[in-house]
Amino acid sequence: MLKISRTFYHASTAALLVLAVSVPALAAAPAYNLDADVNLALKTFDVPGMAIAIVKDGKVIAANGYGVRKLGDPTPVDGKTLFEVASNSKAFTAAALAMLVDEGKIAWDDPVTKHLPDFQMFDSYVTGAMTVRDLLTHRSGLGLGAGDLLWWPTTNFSTDEIIAKLRYVKPATSFRNSYAYDNLLYIVAGKIIAAKAGKPWGAAIQERILAPLAMNGTKTSVADMLATSDYSAPHSKINDKAAVVKPMPVENAVGAVGINTNAEDIARWMTMLLGGGKLENGTQLISAKQLAELWSEQTPMRIREPKPALAATKPNFSAYGLGFSLRDYKGRKIAMHGGALQGFYSTVLMVPEEKLGIAILTNAENSPAMASLYWRILDQYLNVPASDWIKLYADQEAAAHKEELERQGKEVGARTARSTPSLPLASYDGEYEDPWYGKVTIRAEGKKHLMSFTRTPDLTGELEHFQHDTFIVRWKERNFNADAYVTFALNPDASIERMKMAPVSMETDFSYDFRDLNFTPVKPSKSDQATK
């Protein structure tokens, strides 16, 4: 939830990678030119830069960089170039908790309140029943991305403030009823790690996981990443062209996000996991029992029907484990996860029975680019006929985007022609408050009326009338791709009762969870004052 310009080729090993070389069972397979496929994907999906790590049977087959770190700068991506990996950090949080379970300091089914007494959900029963396991399994009853506007895009809420606001976020379903991806409860999980370690999440992850694995380049804050000499710039689409954007600090959301890593280090991470939780020297970092728990099915996930061209990707089972999503492909179980932040997308995928790991890190917002490559690599290693995944995903992406534009066009065409707001524009100005986010303001600035989220400095935009009492807010930061409808409901006396929001585009990232907001006026509007 893109990518532009001529890319500059770079690989940290040989220009031609023949995957079959290190896999005796595939000795007769034709040579596979990974580099050619990656460079084609960069061009096809307009991705400036990418890093790929492949491990097999305890050996690093590839830890390569491709393309450039930043558009307009020919400096190439290499195996040490850092990327924000967003939700691929969740596996590190789950692993750190597994280590605490190994040490007897926590149990998966401990109540969260045993370790964080102030923890509170909207429902008192859920507060008491929520376990450490529940924090990781996306079955809390919260809706998709519920509460993410507390940290996305960058806010000035503290971690403690975010956790405290959970008590105001209404559930969408009953507790443990169904799967819905969330981030806030992983922030709570990160807080448990910090509490048990007596130090911040980042320092605990550094000490417990990164240092033992010699993941020496990996950083647990954006500030630390930017202090290095080898990091990638994020890129987002602005007016259908990739552009460099500023990195997104996420220090208040660590546990859910927070890891900044490179191909060489992520290869070490996958090697440990695929090696039964052992370090290179044989030391057990995570017990085999707890590693199996991470990769065990906890929450069933709905299997969606793919488009016919992508039918081969349909799994027979789909579930979420602890920090990993689980599925099958060609008869093999896969443990994987995706990560997405503004300007960075990543995928980490492992096939435990094959001891195969694939990680793809990109400095753009394009899932098809990654999917087209990991399916191709999997096909090669599993010795199955390969599809032209790059073309299939490119065609699908183009068709989906065209369909979305047509849907938006119909929405515009269906609006009431020449309708006007019920009130003078100045009457919509004022402060509005949502129970969990807090305040937004609408104010006049010349002839414009601007909406600003008070705790999210970059979430400011101009209101444009759509129809009746519905407006569209056009955010100044165009890379958000998250313009939203703003609809006012009036009381019988023509005062404003409430304000609701919804994304204009179906392509807007779910973490812009505008639909979960329910604003009411904080103080009388100008029309109310005039009436009085």
Short mmCIF file of C-alpha atoms in Angstrom, two decimals, residues 3 75 92 96 124 146 214 235 254 271 294 301 304 306 317 332 352 383 387 395 401 454 457 472 504:
data_model
loop_
_atom_site.label_atom_id
_atom_site.label_comp_id
_atom_site.label_asym_id
_atom_site.label_seq_id
_atom_site.Cartn_x
_atom_site.Cartn_y
_atom_site.Cartn_z
CA LYS A 3 8.56 3.28 -8.27
CA THR A 75 24.75 5.17 -4.92
CA PHE A 92 11.41 -10.18 16.79
CA ALA A 96 11.84 -12.12 22.56
CA SER A 124 -13.67 -5.08 31.29
CA ALA A 146 -7.96 -0.07 14.82
CA ALA A 214 25.94 -10.71 15.10
CA HIS A 235 9.90 6.42 -1.71
CA VAL A 254 8.05 -0.31 18.80
CA THR A 271 19.32 -19.03 9.37
CA LEU A 294 5.70 -19.37 17.03
CA MET A 301 -7.57 -16.69 8.50
CA ARG A 304 -9.66 -15.34 -0.35
CA PRO A 306 -7.35 -14.90 -6.06
CA PHE A 317 -4.85 -23.36 4.80
CA ARG A 332 4.97 -27.12 1.94
CA PRO A 352 10.94 -24.85 7.39
CA ASN A 383 11.47 -27.63 -8.61
CA SER A 387 5.09 -18.97 -14.04
CA ASP A 395 -1.14 -7.09 -15.24
CA HIS A 401 -5.72 0.30 -10.23
CA THR A 454 -3.55 18.04 16.63
CA PRO A 457 1.83 17.28 12.65
CA ILE A 472 -13.02 15.77 0.98
CA VAL A 504 -11.74 8.17 -0.66
#
